[in-house]
Every structure is written in C-alpha cells, then in structure tokens.
Amino acid sequence: MAVSDTATESAAIGPPPATTGFLGWMRKNLFSNVWNTLLTIVCAYLIIRIVPPLVSWLFLDATWGEAAPQQCRAAEGACWAFVTEKHRVILFGRYPFLEHWRPLLGICVLLTVVLTSCFRRCWRPWIALVWIGGLGAFFVLMFGGDVPIGLRAAAAAAAGAFLIATLRSSGSTRSLLFGATALFALLALAAGPIFRVIDGVLNAAFGTGPLLAGATGIWFEIPTGLGFVSTSLWGGLPLTLLLSILGIVVAFPLAILLALGRRSKMPLIRMFCVGYIEVIRGVPLISLLFVGSFLLPLFLPRGVEISDLLRAQVAIIGFSAAYLAEVIRGGLQAIPRGQFEAADALGLSYWQKMAKIVLPQAITIVIPPIVNTFIGLFKDTSLVSIVSLTDLLLATKDIALADVDWRAFYAEGYAFIALIYFVFCFFMSKYSQYLERQFETGRQKRR
Amino acid sequence: MQPIITMRGVDKWYGQFHVLKGINLDVQPKERIVICGPSGSGKSTLIRCINRLEEHQKGQIVVDGVELTNDLKHIEQIRREVGMVFQHFNLFPHMTVLENLALAPIWVRKMPKAEAEERAMFYLKRVRIAEQAKKYPGQLSGGQQQRVAIARSLCMNPKIMLFDEPTSALDPEMIKEVLDVMIELAKEGMTMLCVTHEMGFAKSVANRVIFMDQGQIVEQNEPHEFFNNPQSDRTKLFLSQILGH
Ligand SMILES: Nc1ncnc2c1ncn2[C@@H]1O[C@H](COP(=O)(O)OP(=O)(O)OP(=O)(O)O)[C@@H](O)[C@H]1O
Ligand SMILES: [Mg+2]
C-alpha cells in the first residue's frame, strides 16, 4: 500500500523546473523573482546603451598608428595616434629625448629585480645583493656622468663579503653580520646624499667646506661615458616606479620596527612610535610633501642641498611606514599568547622570537591589507606632481598635452596612463592572492 | 644533595589579587613532583614563575644555581635549562614538526643545522612519531601534537621539565600515549614538575604530591601517604571530589 502511494504522489508532482543548461541558469540567476527580473532588464538596457558606443570609440572608429591631429579630429573615435606620437614624453617626462634608452633600460632592470623578489624561492639573503646591484645599475643609468665609484664600490664589496660571511655563519653572529651587510649596502647606494647632508651641517657649524665630499674625491671616479642628467629632469614611469618601489621596500622594515616599538615594554620607545604613527597618520600626504619641499629647506643649514626627488621619496616612505605599521600591528595582535610563551620557554631572545615565530605568522595574516596599502602607495605617488616632480600624470598633463596641436586629446592620454596604473595594480592584487595560496598549502587553519 | 630549584617565601600579586602566598619549595634533582589543587589555586602561576613566564614580586627563586632577577642574561640562562609543556601544545603552526624541534637548538644552542635535525629525529623517534616529521602541526591529532611539544622541549636537553596540565585538552584515548611518554621520561631520571589531575599518574610516577589551595601549599607528601592518609580537611575534600567520579 505505502509503496504504491508514494509512487502515485511523485508521478503527480512532475519534474522540477530545469536548473541546468543556459535557460536554467538564466531562470535561476536573472529572473528568479520580480526584483531580479527588473534589475536584469535595467542592466541589459544600460549595457546596450554604453558598451557598443564605447567599443566603437575605443576600437572601431579609433585612429590607430601614426596620424596627424587633423585626421584625428575628422574621425569619430579615439585618437590613439596621440599616444603613438607622445608616448615617449609620457613615459619618460623631460628626460633628454635622445637618451630615452637609459630610463627604458632602467625600468627593465627595476622590474626584473622586483619580479625576482616575488618568488618565494628567492627569499634568501642573496636577494639583497640583487637589490644593491639592480638599484645601483638603475642610478648609474639614470644619472650617467662620472660615478664616484671608489667609495661605493668599496662599500658594495664590503657588503658582498659580509653577505657571504652571513650565509656561512649561524646564530647571533649571523644577525650581526647581516646588520653590517645592510649598513654597507646602504652606504654604497646612498653615500652621496648622506655625505652631502653631513658636509652641509659641518660647514654651517664650523665652516669646514665640503669635507667628506672632498675626502671622497680622493676616490677615483669612473666616467660612464653617459651625459649627466640631474634628478630635476627625471620623470614619467621611471620616477613613478622608483618612488613606489623604494617606498615599499624601505617603508616595510620601518613599519615592522614601528609596530614592534608600539607594543614595546620600554616607555620611551613606545611613546616615540605612538607619537610618530599618530602624527603622520593625522596629516595628508600632500602636506608632508609640501613640508618636505618648501619648509624643510628653510630649516636646513645653508649649503645643504637635497634634491626634490629625495625629499618626496622620504615623505612617501615616512607616510607609508606609519600606515603599514598599524596594519602589521593588527597582525601582531592576532597571534595567540601561547606562541610568545612557547618561544620564551625555549629560551629564544626577543629578536629571535619576533623574527622566527611572531612576524612570519603576523604578516601572513595581514597580507591582503598590506598589499592594499602598497596599491594605495603606488597610486599616491601621483601626488608628487604637486611639488612639480614630473611623474606619469604630470608628464601627460604638462608635457604631452601642452602641445597645442594635440591638446584636445586628453581623454586618450589619461586612458593610456590609467591602463598603465591598472596593469601594475592588477599585478599586485594577483600577487597578493598568489602569496595567500603559498602560505595556505600544506597546513590547515589554526584552530 | 643540593636542590635544583629553591623557592623561598615567594609572593605574587595580579594587581590586588594575591595569587601566590609565601611559597617555600625545594626540588631535588631527579625528583618527580605532581602539583594538584582546585581551579584558580595558583598551580600554573607557580610553575610559570620557575621559568619567568610570570614575574614574582617577593622572595627568592634559584634554579640550577642561578637566581631569577630582572637580569635578562639569568632569565635566558635558566630558560635554556628548563623545558615547558603547555596545555594547548603551543606548537608553531607555520613550521613543520621537524622545524619546530630544530629551531631552538639551532638558534639558542647555536648547533649546526644538520646536527640539530639529527637530534630532532632522535627525539621524534622516542615519542614515536618520526614518520610525521615533515607534516605541519595542524595536520596532527592532539595527542601527536602534545608528543611533538614534549620532544621539542627535550631537544634543548633540559635539566628540568615543567608540565602544565599536558593531558587536559586531550580526548581520553590520546591521554595514554602522552602519559606513556612522560612515564618513560621519569624513568630516565628527568626532574619533573607536573600540574595534572591524572591521579593514576601521580600514584605510579611521582615521589611527591603537592596540594595547593588559594595560593598556598597546603600539604605535601609521598603519593601513598597523600592519597591514603590526607592530613588537612581541604585536601580530603579535594580528593573526595576528584576521586569520587
Ligand atoms: N594574567 C592574569 N591576570 C589576573 N589574574 C590572573 C592572571 N592569570 C591568572 N590569574 C588568576 O590567578 C589565579 C590563579 O591562576 P592559575 O592559572 O595559576 O590557576 P590554576 O591553579 O592553574 O587553575 P587551573 O586549574 O584552572 O588551571 C586565578 O584566580 C586566576 O583568575
Ligand atoms: Mg592552570
């Protein structure tokens, strides 16, 4: 009895509506109720109104390749001929036209270094050497002129020697050696500006003249055979990339120190870190850039000159470090107390505990917001145009679009740099997902 | 014999709350002490003072001839000689089991990596999970994780081992595998201080049982006397509660 009952019942109900196939998918996702149906119709209308004209403006009616402005004006669509004509000044700003191969090569070097560092396999101490070499090559290419190579080469050689020693040592000697490596590497890269500042201060105080610069003049200089190009002529993509890459690479370790300092038991250190973070976070980047370029020179002793580029770079680093520090502190907060206690109980020192146990876990947790901050930093570099550094945006606006013949095609110019920004930001976003997957594999979520 | 741990009149407060009240305790080398008592009586706090996970405010603690003060050198010296096993294992989830074990020998004892890993494998075999060396802690069962945690401490060749309720976060069927490892350790002559409610373990392994209540050591005795002939009423009450079911 019971069996025949159910049989007749299910026969009476009939099959459920199709949920597979294109029709099924449409019914389920687009027309499941009145609201959805309405929304679908509105969206479809908007798509039909917007997409075809956009496609014909962007592609079908556009003027491609080389063309005169008159041809462009006659055509209906976008004038990509503008980009063809002006892409070199957009990409390289005021950099001498005949020397454009130098920033181009410089970009390639920088991007190679960055891409290499992206692979987890390359996260070894030797990557520091790659960075020293890459940044060194970038600056030599961009500056040209006579490179005061003596001191730098000595510092770079010392850094290399220390690095090799670091790789072969273990324990606390290792961290000492690594510190020395970093110090010498910094000297190799930044000797010029550092010495100029020290000289300026000494000169103002004791009237010593260019003391260190004079002393380092004893060191031989190597003529590169390239014409000297001062930073005031740098611009476009190399400038944007330099500001953001150095910004990220220097701000990150600073941010870690600030975050640790903010949780330190030592009141002075804690107060300094809290003060720094809160003050810097409390002001917009633009005002920092203004302070750097207009106020700072008033306070510096006479004779001390710091290029606009360096001041903007320092402002960007200092600004991002404060933001990143808070992100990293969030990660530190999430580490259970037991992890600290286990590390303590094993006898690890504070720095070992942080470097081996706490920071790797904390930073893994906050990869998404860290990359978020990096993307923000990358786009914020366009604010340096305010202190008249010719980054991508200003190069487009003030140089490419300054040409009377092409002035009408600003939309195309901005679309072009928007595309460049998008490519880099999209890459960072994808890379963040890659990193998350990397750290996910082989281990389950902590309970 | 010279005691390896001496506590003289140790007091500790959490804010206004008096957790440890005038603790006096001598531990001889190779002694196996079980500490029991009601929840909140200060058992964890007591053993955590021995390796300075908690700071005491009055009195004197001397471990292996070194007095615990604010001197970081002394603290690190003592922590190298004192192993600790926690209720919730506290393994490092971002490292494999092998890396968990080799970490401290490499960084604290400055041992070459190969030697540290050899030693790690040795202790993993002793706690009978050598085949899990390449896994991450999250992939192991609770009992396995706790045995890894014990092996991690042993890799530092400690003179003293502290256990804070090592089995109370485990399912019943895993408790035995952890207790077995601890029993072996006791047989080899390790100095052990163990906070636990496993009275069977206390009876068979300990040579002294300490009962704590409200921050004081109320009673201590060798296990047979302690369980069969408790002196104070509080001990009797506690034992009747814990042995009652
Ligand atoms: N960090 C702290 N701050 C304030 N009070 C604390 C802190 N840690 C522990 N206490 C209090 O100190 C007392 C003793 O704690 P302790 O952890 O030593 O007890 P216990 O004997 O180990 O208890 P249990 O058997 O529950 O683990 C408890 O009342 C607890 O609430
Ligand atoms: Mg406890």
XYZ file of C-alpha atoms and ligand atoms in Angstrom:
724
model
C 0.000 0.000 0.000
C 2.522 2.526 1.194
C 4.769 1.843 -1.766
C 2.086 2.474 -4.392
C 1.073 5.660 -2.520
C 4.440 7.330 -2.860
C 4.718 6.190 -6.460
C 1.495 7.918 -7.497
C 2.372 11.031 -5.498
C 5.727 11.612 -7.185
C 4.207 10.975 -10.569
C 1.607 13.663 -9.902
C 4.190 16.335 -8.930
C 6.149 16.180 -12.163
C 9.799 17.061 -12.699
C 11.223 20.201 -11.093
C 11.880 23.122 -13.461
C 15.120 22.829 -15.402
C 18.082 24.058 -13.406
C 20.772 23.060 -15.834
C 21.672 24.416 -19.236
C 21.605 28.027 -20.376
C 17.882 28.507 -19.860
C 18.055 27.013 -16.403
C 20.963 29.242 -15.469
C 19.101 32.326 -16.730
C 15.989 31.440 -14.820
C 17.900 30.810 -11.629
C 20.227 33.813 -11.713
C 18.493 36.513 -13.730
C 14.735 36.012 -13.492
C 14.193 34.287 -10.166
C 11.687 36.909 -8.974
C 10.190 40.244 -9.933
C 13.015 42.295 -8.466
C 15.677 40.277 -10.213
C 13.835 40.434 -13.481
C 13.510 44.216 -13.223
C 17.172 44.563 -12.346
C 18.161 42.353 -15.246
C 16.188 44.464 -17.692
C 17.655 47.736 -16.396
C 21.178 46.359 -16.563
C 20.656 44.987 -20.031
C 19.420 48.416 -21.175
C 22.448 50.170 -19.694
C 24.839 47.668 -21.241
C 23.266 48.133 -24.650
C 23.454 51.909 -24.317
C 27.037 52.064 -23.053
C 29.060 49.173 -24.398
C 28.624 49.458 -28.182
C 29.443 53.209 -28.308
C 32.407 52.648 -26.021
C 33.705 49.812 -28.176
C 33.380 51.826 -31.332
C 35.072 54.836 -29.688
C 37.872 52.742 -28.281
C 38.467 50.429 -31.218
C 36.283 50.539 -34.306
C 36.263 54.283 -35.074
C 39.625 54.985 -33.457
C 42.608 56.374 -35.281
C 45.487 53.987 -34.860
C 49.147 54.226 -35.679
C 50.648 57.456 -36.890
C 48.323 60.209 -37.972
C 48.125 63.975 -37.995
C 45.901 65.747 -35.450
C 43.633 66.848 -38.331
C 42.905 63.241 -39.275
C 42.066 62.525 -35.654
C 39.668 65.433 -35.455
C 37.925 64.233 -38.576
C 37.493 60.719 -37.153
C 34.719 59.831 -34.739
C 36.639 57.623 -32.329
C 39.605 57.795 -30.025
C 42.838 59.255 -31.263
C 45.452 56.663 -30.381
C 47.735 58.467 -32.763
C 48.190 60.894 -29.866
C 49.648 58.105 -27.756
C 51.813 56.942 -30.642
C 53.086 60.471 -31.067
C 53.579 61.329 -27.396
C 54.191 58.035 -25.604
C 57.878 58.778 -25.108
C 57.318 62.036 -23.241
C 54.514 60.457 -21.243
C 56.738 57.570 -20.242
C 59.951 59.495 -19.650
C 58.918 63.106 -18.995
C 61.610 65.741 -19.506
C 64.443 63.243 -19.681
C 66.632 64.176 -22.706
C 64.916 62.715 -25.736
C 67.960 61.077 -27.291
C 68.809 59.331 -24.021
C 65.438 57.648 -23.545
C 67.022 54.232 -23.845
C 68.570 54.790 -20.426
C 65.346 55.106 -18.402
C 63.875 52.324 -20.525
C 66.708 50.004 -19.586
C 66.467 51.295 -16.024
C 62.796 50.303 -15.838
C 63.637 46.861 -17.179
C 66.323 46.409 -14.516
C 63.991 47.563 -11.727
C 61.152 45.343 -12.843
C 63.476 42.357 -13.173
C 64.657 42.862 -9.611
C 61.085 43.187 -8.367
C 59.870 40.130 -10.276
C 62.778 38.054 -8.991
C 61.935 39.014 -5.425
C 58.350 37.963 -5.963
C 59.172 34.270 -5.919
C 59.226 32.695 -2.513
C 62.165 30.554 -3.599
C 64.254 33.732 -3.936
C 63.642 34.915 -0.372
C 67.230 34.272 0.661
C 69.862 36.695 1.894
C 71.423 36.879 -1.584
C 68.361 38.760 -2.809
C 69.887 41.777 -1.012
C 72.778 41.617 -3.490
C 70.321 41.575 -6.378
C 68.716 44.713 -4.991
C 72.032 46.502 -4.472
C 73.112 45.591 -7.994
C 69.753 46.481 -9.536
C 69.339 49.817 -7.809
C 72.991 50.651 -8.467
C 72.557 49.924 -12.174
C 69.347 51.956 -12.229
C 71.002 55.015 -10.713
C 74.099 54.755 -12.898
C 71.872 54.598 -15.971
C 69.639 57.439 -14.863
C 72.373 59.795 -13.609
C 75.169 58.989 -16.014
C 78.115 61.367 -15.729
C 81.083 60.447 -13.576
C 80.181 57.902 -10.954
C 82.233 58.372 -7.781
C 82.662 54.656 -7.775
C 85.531 54.276 -5.312
C 83.687 54.635 -2.061
C 80.569 52.964 -3.371
C 82.468 50.056 -4.822
C 84.322 49.621 -1.541
C 81.073 49.685 0.408
C 79.386 47.340 -2.066
C 82.353 44.960 -1.931
C 82.278 45.017 1.864
C 78.547 44.350 1.776
C 79.093 41.413 -0.566
C 81.838 39.997 1.637
C 79.696 40.336 4.727
C 76.784 38.749 2.924
C 78.834 35.697 2.043
C 80.045 35.524 5.644
C 76.426 35.818 6.781
C 75.401 32.896 4.619
C 78.093 30.707 6.095
C 77.527 31.637 9.731
C 74.749 30.811 12.151
C 73.171 32.102 15.320
C 73.702 35.598 16.624
C 76.860 36.240 14.582
C 74.567 35.871 11.637
C 72.314 38.745 12.606
C 75.336 40.927 13.404
C 76.883 40.214 10.020
C 73.580 40.802 8.342
C 73.301 44.188 10.008
C 76.779 45.091 8.728
C 75.792 43.969 5.242
C 72.748 46.179 5.272
C 74.748 49.135 6.571
C 77.390 48.883 3.878
C 74.790 48.294 1.202
C 73.039 51.450 2.300
C 76.329 53.314 2.185
C 77.004 52.013 -1.297
C 73.655 53.269 -2.508
C 73.171 56.459 -0.565
C 76.725 57.647 0.114
C 76.310 60.786 -1.988
C 73.261 62.324 -0.324
C 74.322 61.203 3.156
C 77.742 62.817 2.859
C 76.298 65.968 1.371
C 73.967 66.384 4.335
C 76.761 65.754 6.847
C 79.018 68.163 4.956
C 76.349 70.837 4.947
C 75.771 70.548 8.677
C 79.502 70.578 9.448
C 80.030 73.510 7.119
C 77.284 75.519 8.742
C 78.682 74.810 12.186
C 82.429 75.026 11.633
C 82.839 76.370 8.082
C 84.753 73.291 7.022
C 83.702 73.307 3.377
C 82.985 70.108 1.528
C 84.849 67.884 3.937
C 83.615 64.380 3.294
C 82.822 65.111 -0.332
C 86.368 66.404 -0.655
C 87.751 63.372 1.089
C 85.740 61.019 -1.038
C 87.005 62.959 -4.041
C 90.287 61.175 -3.417
C 88.493 58.070 -4.509
C 88.570 57.604 -8.222
C 85.558 58.368 -10.326
C 84.597 56.294 -13.274
C 83.269 58.166 -16.280
C 80.284 56.271 -17.605
C 80.526 57.964 -20.967
C 76.897 58.970 -20.495
C 75.853 62.568 -20.141
C 74.906 63.631 -16.617
C 71.149 64.006 -16.097
C 70.076 65.614 -12.848
C 67.032 64.365 -10.965
C 65.108 67.501 -11.872
C 64.856 66.083 -15.396
C 63.736 62.601 -14.354
C 60.132 61.837 -14.976
C 57.363 59.599 -16.170
C 57.249 55.903 -15.453
C 60.792 55.505 -14.039
C 60.023 58.204 -11.493
C 56.695 56.657 -10.517
C 58.284 53.221 -10.233
C 61.292 54.445 -8.273
C 59.136 56.349 -5.792
C 56.797 53.446 -5.197
C 59.312 50.594 -5.220
C 61.765 52.329 -2.888
C 58.764 53.492 -0.899
C 57.593 49.932 -0.371
C 60.996 48.376 0.187
C 62.148 50.917 2.757
C 58.797 51.550 4.435
C 58.172 47.870 5.120
C 61.058 47.209 7.528
C 60.496 50.629 9.122
C 56.856 49.734 9.634
C 57.811 46.463 11.320
C 60.070 48.334 13.735
C 57.349 50.902 14.431
C 54.758 48.197 15.045
C 57.054 46.313 17.414
C 58.015 49.573 19.108
C 54.403 50.436 19.701
C 53.998 47.199 21.653
C 57.351 47.538 23.413
C 57.596 47.447 27.190
C 60.037 50.359 27.116
C 58.029 53.573 27.612
C 60.337 55.888 25.645
C 60.360 53.695 22.567
C 56.638 53.124 22.821
C 55.908 56.830 23.169
C 58.085 57.677 20.195
C 56.396 55.085 17.975
C 52.875 56.015 19.049
C 53.666 59.695 18.535
C 55.183 59.155 15.111
C 52.359 56.950 13.861
C 49.590 59.183 15.154
C 51.125 62.422 13.881
C 51.931 61.089 10.425
C 48.569 59.395 10.072
C 46.884 62.594 11.125
C 48.120 64.642 8.168
C 47.525 64.130 4.449
C 50.430 63.030 2.254
C 50.181 66.261 0.294
C 51.007 68.314 3.350
C 54.002 66.095 4.068
C 55.201 66.655 0.515
C 54.775 70.406 0.968
C 56.635 70.374 4.252
C 59.417 68.392 2.599
C 59.817 70.665 -0.371
C 59.068 74.138 0.969
C 59.514 74.152 4.739
C 62.410 71.745 5.193
C 64.846 73.840 3.119
C 64.192 76.794 5.432
C 65.412 74.807 8.415
C 68.366 73.152 6.750
C 71.674 74.975 7.152
C 72.925 76.851 4.120
C 74.847 74.761 1.652
C 72.888 71.622 2.368
C 71.026 70.640 -0.722
C 68.674 67.766 -1.002
C 67.025 67.145 -4.316
C 63.251 67.444 -4.660
C 63.170 63.782 -5.579
C 64.871 62.667 -2.379
C 62.596 64.824 -0.240
C 59.483 63.443 -1.906
C 60.862 59.936 -1.550
C 61.468 60.416 2.162
C 57.963 61.853 2.627
C 56.403 58.872 0.853
C 58.461 56.383 2.873
C 57.654 58.068 6.158
C 53.973 58.282 5.324
C 53.545 54.676 4.209
C 55.582 53.380 7.139
C 53.064 54.850 9.577
C 50.108 53.246 7.790
C 51.832 49.905 7.320
C 52.872 49.869 10.965
C 49.246 49.845 12.032
C 48.415 47.074 9.575
C 51.270 44.962 10.897
C 50.287 45.704 14.481
C 46.891 44.278 13.644
C 48.623 41.066 12.628
C 50.702 41.010 15.810
C 47.549 41.405 17.854
C 46.137 38.246 16.279
C 48.970 35.983 17.439
C 47.891 33.944 20.471
C 49.790 34.472 23.717
C 50.803 30.832 23.739
C 53.108 31.420 20.778
C 55.049 34.085 22.656
C 55.202 31.893 25.749
C 56.408 28.832 23.855
C 59.160 30.887 22.241
C 60.148 32.364 25.613
C 60.139 28.979 27.292
C 62.555 27.647 24.661
C 64.976 30.447 25.502
C 64.691 32.401 22.254
C 65.734 36.032 22.528
C 63.288 38.855 21.791
C 64.516 39.335 18.226
C 64.652 35.608 17.509
C 61.141 35.232 18.843
C 59.893 38.049 16.658
C 61.793 37.085 13.512
C 61.160 33.348 13.622
C 57.822 32.904 15.354
C 55.715 36.017 15.602
C 56.331 38.127 12.494
C 56.061 35.307 9.923
C 52.637 34.420 11.300
C 51.511 38.000 11.833
C 52.483 39.149 8.357
C 50.848 36.154 6.713
C 47.592 37.088 8.382
C 47.700 40.666 7.087
C 48.886 40.057 3.518
C 45.644 41.428 1.992
C 45.704 44.761 3.864
C 49.468 45.074 3.310
C 49.047 44.736 -0.442
C 46.130 47.126 -0.166
C 48.472 49.696 1.368
C 51.051 49.054 -1.350
C 48.479 49.647 -4.074
C 47.422 52.839 -2.346
C 51.045 53.948 -2.115
C 51.609 53.234 -5.799
C 48.715 55.448 -6.790
C 49.528 58.109 -4.210
C 52.897 58.699 -5.858
C 50.957 60.723 -8.425
C 50.608 63.398 -5.726
C 54.270 64.321 -6.169
C 53.180 66.325 -9.211
C 52.109 68.911 -6.609
C 55.749 69.593 -5.812
C 56.493 69.617 -9.533
C 58.043 66.215 -9.935
C 57.115 65.015 -13.405
C 55.583 61.628 -12.656
C 53.358 59.817 -15.174
C 50.393 62.068 -14.502
C 52.230 65.366 -14.707
C 54.203 64.228 -17.749
C 50.908 63.586 -19.530
C 49.282 66.777 -18.369
C 52.130 69.269 -18.634
C 54.252 67.920 -21.432
C 52.234 65.703 -23.747
C 49.084 67.783 -23.536
C 50.984 71.082 -23.625
C 51.356 70.637 -27.368
C 48.677 72.920 -28.856
C 48.007 70.571 -31.763
C 47.164 67.652 -29.513
C 45.546 69.463 -26.620
C 42.098 68.129 -27.465
C 43.033 64.513 -26.837
C 43.362 64.499 -23.071
C 40.895 61.625 -22.696
C 43.191 59.361 -24.693
C 46.219 60.467 -22.683
C 44.584 59.791 -19.355
C 43.158 56.488 -20.605
C 46.678 55.451 -21.525
C 48.182 56.146 -18.097
C 45.097 54.689 -16.426
C 45.896 51.493 -18.298
C 49.483 51.584 -17.027
C 48.328 52.117 -13.441
C 45.785 49.359 -13.818
C 48.330 46.841 -15.090
C 50.588 47.388 -12.087
C 47.794 47.430 -9.520
C 46.201 44.349 -11.019
C 49.525 42.563 -10.845
C 49.903 43.450 -7.161
C 46.409 42.254 -6.421
C 47.026 38.929 -8.189
C 50.364 38.580 -6.447
C 48.651 39.002 -3.102
C 46.382 36.078 -3.933
C 49.380 34.002 -5.014
C 51.064 34.710 -1.681
C 47.989 33.736 0.274
C 47.838 30.435 -1.574
C 51.539 29.872 -0.974
C 51.122 30.130 2.765
C 47.912 28.162 2.799
C 49.322 24.977 1.242
C 50.469 22.143 3.419
C 48.937 23.440 6.574
C 45.468 23.692 7.867
C 43.962 26.656 9.550
C 44.934 27.106 13.166
C 42.142 26.175 15.461
C 72.160 16.926 47.902
C 71.897 20.473 46.584
C 68.296 21.230 45.472
C 67.999 22.135 41.793
C 65.095 24.515 42.436
C 64.704 26.570 45.590
C 61.761 28.866 46.256
C 61.911 30.946 49.423
C 58.919 32.980 50.583
C 57.691 33.638 47.054
C 54.776 36.065 46.747
C 52.966 37.185 43.665
C 50.094 39.513 43.025
C 47.956 40.103 39.952
C 47.002 43.708 40.660
C 45.346 43.482 44.078
C 44.850 39.732 43.840
C 47.319 37.692 45.928
C 47.949 34.592 43.768
C 50.982 33.067 45.497
C 51.375 33.458 49.234
C 54.752 32.719 50.759
C 55.637 29.665 48.706
C 58.564 27.607 50.022
C 59.656 24.692 47.881
C 62.844 22.717 47.353
C 63.136 20.353 44.422
C 65.939 17.790 44.399
C 67.496 16.642 41.121
C 65.603 13.706 39.585
C 62.565 14.418 41.736
C 59.144 13.931 40.159
C 56.593 16.252 41.660
C 52.893 16.349 40.900
C 51.029 19.536 41.798
C 47.281 19.402 42.186
C 44.565 21.594 43.616
C 41.302 23.280 42.718
C 40.984 25.560 39.722
C 42.398 29.025 40.320
C 44.588 27.907 43.213
C 47.751 29.163 41.510
C 49.305 25.930 40.217
C 50.037 27.289 36.750
C 51.304 30.537 38.191
C 53.682 28.643 40.474
C 55.400 26.640 37.765
C 55.371 29.568 35.327
C 57.372 31.553 37.871
C 60.134 28.957 37.631
C 60.978 29.944 34.038
C 59.868 33.541 34.395
C 56.820 33.392 32.190
C 55.406 35.147 35.243
C 57.361 37.525 37.432
C 57.296 37.067 41.224
C 57.310 40.174 43.373
C 58.728 38.946 46.668
C 61.009 36.172 47.783
C 63.738 34.283 46.031
C 63.765 31.683 43.265
C 67.032 29.928 42.435
C 67.124 27.479 39.536
C 70.218 25.371 38.949
C 72.334 27.805 40.947
C 71.086 30.905 39.106
C 68.816 33.386 40.821
C 65.864 34.740 38.862
C 66.061 38.523 38.758
C 65.269 41.095 36.129
C 68.638 40.303 34.563
C 67.850 39.068 31.062
C 71.045 37.006 30.965
C 69.949 34.999 34.003
C 66.467 34.513 32.602
C 67.742 33.234 29.263
C 70.261 31.007 31.011
C 67.517 29.412 33.088
C 65.118 29.052 30.181
C 67.753 27.108 28.269
C 67.825 24.524 31.071
C 64.095 24.373 31.773
C 61.683 22.817 29.295
C 57.970 23.524 29.390
C 54.948 21.708 28.007
C 51.659 23.583 27.793
C 48.040 22.541 27.996
C 47.394 23.741 24.445
C 50.705 22.485 22.987
C 51.649 25.896 21.521
C 53.455 24.387 18.559
C 54.488 26.853 15.860
C 51.849 26.342 13.147
C 53.912 27.859 10.315
C 56.728 25.348 10.679
C 56.913 21.629 10.057
C 57.288 19.313 13.023
C 60.992 18.939 12.274
C 61.481 22.715 12.080
C 59.609 23.129 15.362
C 62.084 20.798 17.030
C 65.294 22.036 15.419
C 64.548 25.745 15.915
C 65.755 26.248 19.473
C 68.869 24.046 19.216
C 69.942 25.999 16.135
C 69.225 29.497 17.416
C 69.669 29.159 21.157
C 72.286 26.406 21.386
C 73.980 27.544 18.123
C 74.039 23.996 16.857
C 74.734 23.312 13.162
C 71.506 22.627 11.278
C 72.324 19.033 10.352
C 73.156 18.119 13.928
C 70.006 19.820 15.241
C 67.853 17.891 12.786
C 69.545 14.642 13.692
C 68.765 15.312 17.321
C 65.197 16.281 16.412
C 64.711 12.961 14.613
C 66.158 11.141 17.607
C 63.577 12.622 19.959
C 60.765 12.208 17.442
C 61.560 8.508 17.355
C 61.479 8.433 21.131
C 57.988 9.891 21.238
C 57.124 7.510 18.379
C 56.113 9.919 15.616
C 59.217 10.058 13.446
C 57.068 9.479 10.354
C 55.251 12.800 10.927
C 58.415 14.909 10.757
C 57.521 16.678 7.526
C 53.931 17.495 8.473
C 52.598 20.730 9.904
C 51.191 20.755 13.464
C 47.688 21.461 12.170
C 47.714 18.094 10.424
C 48.317 16.080 13.610
C 45.961 14.824 16.289
C 46.014 16.392 19.744
C 47.973 13.532 21.273
C 50.520 13.647 18.494
C 50.860 17.401 18.863
C 51.495 17.113 22.572
C 54.168 14.463 21.988
C 55.797 16.780 19.457
C 55.702 19.535 22.068
C 57.429 17.262 24.588
C 60.061 16.310 22.015
C 60.567 19.991 21.199
C 61.450 20.710 24.809
C 63.683 17.645 25.067
C 65.716 18.802 22.061
C 67.169 21.516 24.287
C 68.472 18.827 26.681
C 66.782 20.489 29.661
C 67.666 19.596 33.233
C 64.118 20.269 34.389
C 60.772 19.730 32.672
C 57.629 21.645 33.603
C 54.231 20.306 32.557
C 51.081 22.434 32.859
C 48.087 20.109 32.535
C 49.586 18.378 29.491
C 46.651 15.996 29.026
C 43.631 18.062 29.958
C 42.974 19.309 26.415
C 43.110 15.770 25.002
C 40.471 13.209 24.171
C 40.545 10.232 26.573
C 42.066 7.815 24.069
C 45.011 10.146 23.480
C 45.828 10.756 27.128
C 47.579 7.417 27.499
C 50.018 7.942 24.641
C 51.153 11.210 26.192
C 51.329 9.821 29.728
C 53.411 6.886 28.460
C 55.990 9.276 27.093
C 56.065 11.148 30.405
C 56.445 7.931 32.371
C 59.443 6.928 30.254
C 60.948 10.339 30.835
C 60.505 9.923 34.585
C 62.190 6.514 34.490
C 65.221 8.062 32.828
C 65.668 10.364 35.768
C 64.363 13.691 34.455
C 63.498 16.267 37.113
C 59.806 16.899 36.557
C 57.197 19.276 37.919
C 53.793 18.371 36.659
C 50.458 20.080 37.188
C 47.882 17.393 36.484
C 44.669 15.816 37.655
C 45.730 12.359 36.454
C 45.855 10.726 39.853
C 46.915 7.386 38.401
C 49.991 9.084 37.007
C 50.638 10.731 40.366
C 50.404 7.405 42.212
C 52.692 5.493 39.889
C 55.275 8.095 38.904
C 55.513 10.905 41.442
C 57.695 10.742 44.507
C 55.973 13.775 45.967
C 52.478 15.196 45.571
C 51.818 18.838 46.387
C 48.341 20.130 47.109
C 47.707 23.829 46.570
C 44.756 25.941 47.546
C 44.268 29.703 47.400
C 47.879 30.410 46.558
C 49.382 28.292 49.312
C 50.978 24.871 49.508
C 48.539 23.239 51.888
C 50.014 19.790 52.047
C 52.778 17.719 50.506
C 53.628 14.081 50.921
C 54.796 10.985 49.091
C 51.904 9.668 46.964
C 50.867 6.629 49.046
C 50.516 8.689 52.232
C 48.978 11.623 50.365
C 46.144 9.608 48.891
C 45.505 7.210 51.772
C 46.137 9.463 54.704
C 45.497 13.113 53.814
C 46.005 15.490 56.725
C 44.015 18.660 56.074
C 40.298 18.924 55.504
C 40.777 20.831 52.275
C 42.871 18.006 50.861
C 40.296 15.460 51.928
C 37.508 17.445 50.285
C 39.508 17.868 47.091
C 40.426 14.182 46.938
C 36.866 13.056 47.564
C 35.687 15.308 44.737
C 38.302 14.254 42.265
C 38.359 10.539 43.097
C 34.608 10.395 43.550
C 33.914 10.089 39.838
N 47.164 37.385 33.910
C 46.341 37.342 34.975
N 45.791 38.475 35.448
C 44.977 38.451 36.534
N 44.654 37.336 37.207
C 45.154 36.170 36.778
C 46.026 36.112 35.646
N 46.383 34.818 35.444
C 45.765 34.111 36.413
N 45.026 34.913 37.212
C 44.263 34.496 38.380
O 45.161 33.893 39.270
C 44.579 32.759 39.862
C 45.479 31.564 39.732
O 45.612 31.241 38.367
P 46.309 29.926 37.865
O 46.222 29.915 36.397
O 47.656 29.827 38.472
O 45.364 28.798 38.499
P 45.447 27.236 38.308
O 45.632 26.671 39.655
O 46.434 26.882 37.285
O 43.985 26.914 37.796
P 43.514 25.894 36.663
O 43.443 24.558 37.296
O 42.149 26.400 36.305
O 44.487 25.987 35.543
C 43.219 32.562 39.217
O 42.230 33.033 40.124
C 43.251 33.448 38.013
O 41.975 34.024 37.788
Mg 46.368 26.205 35.221
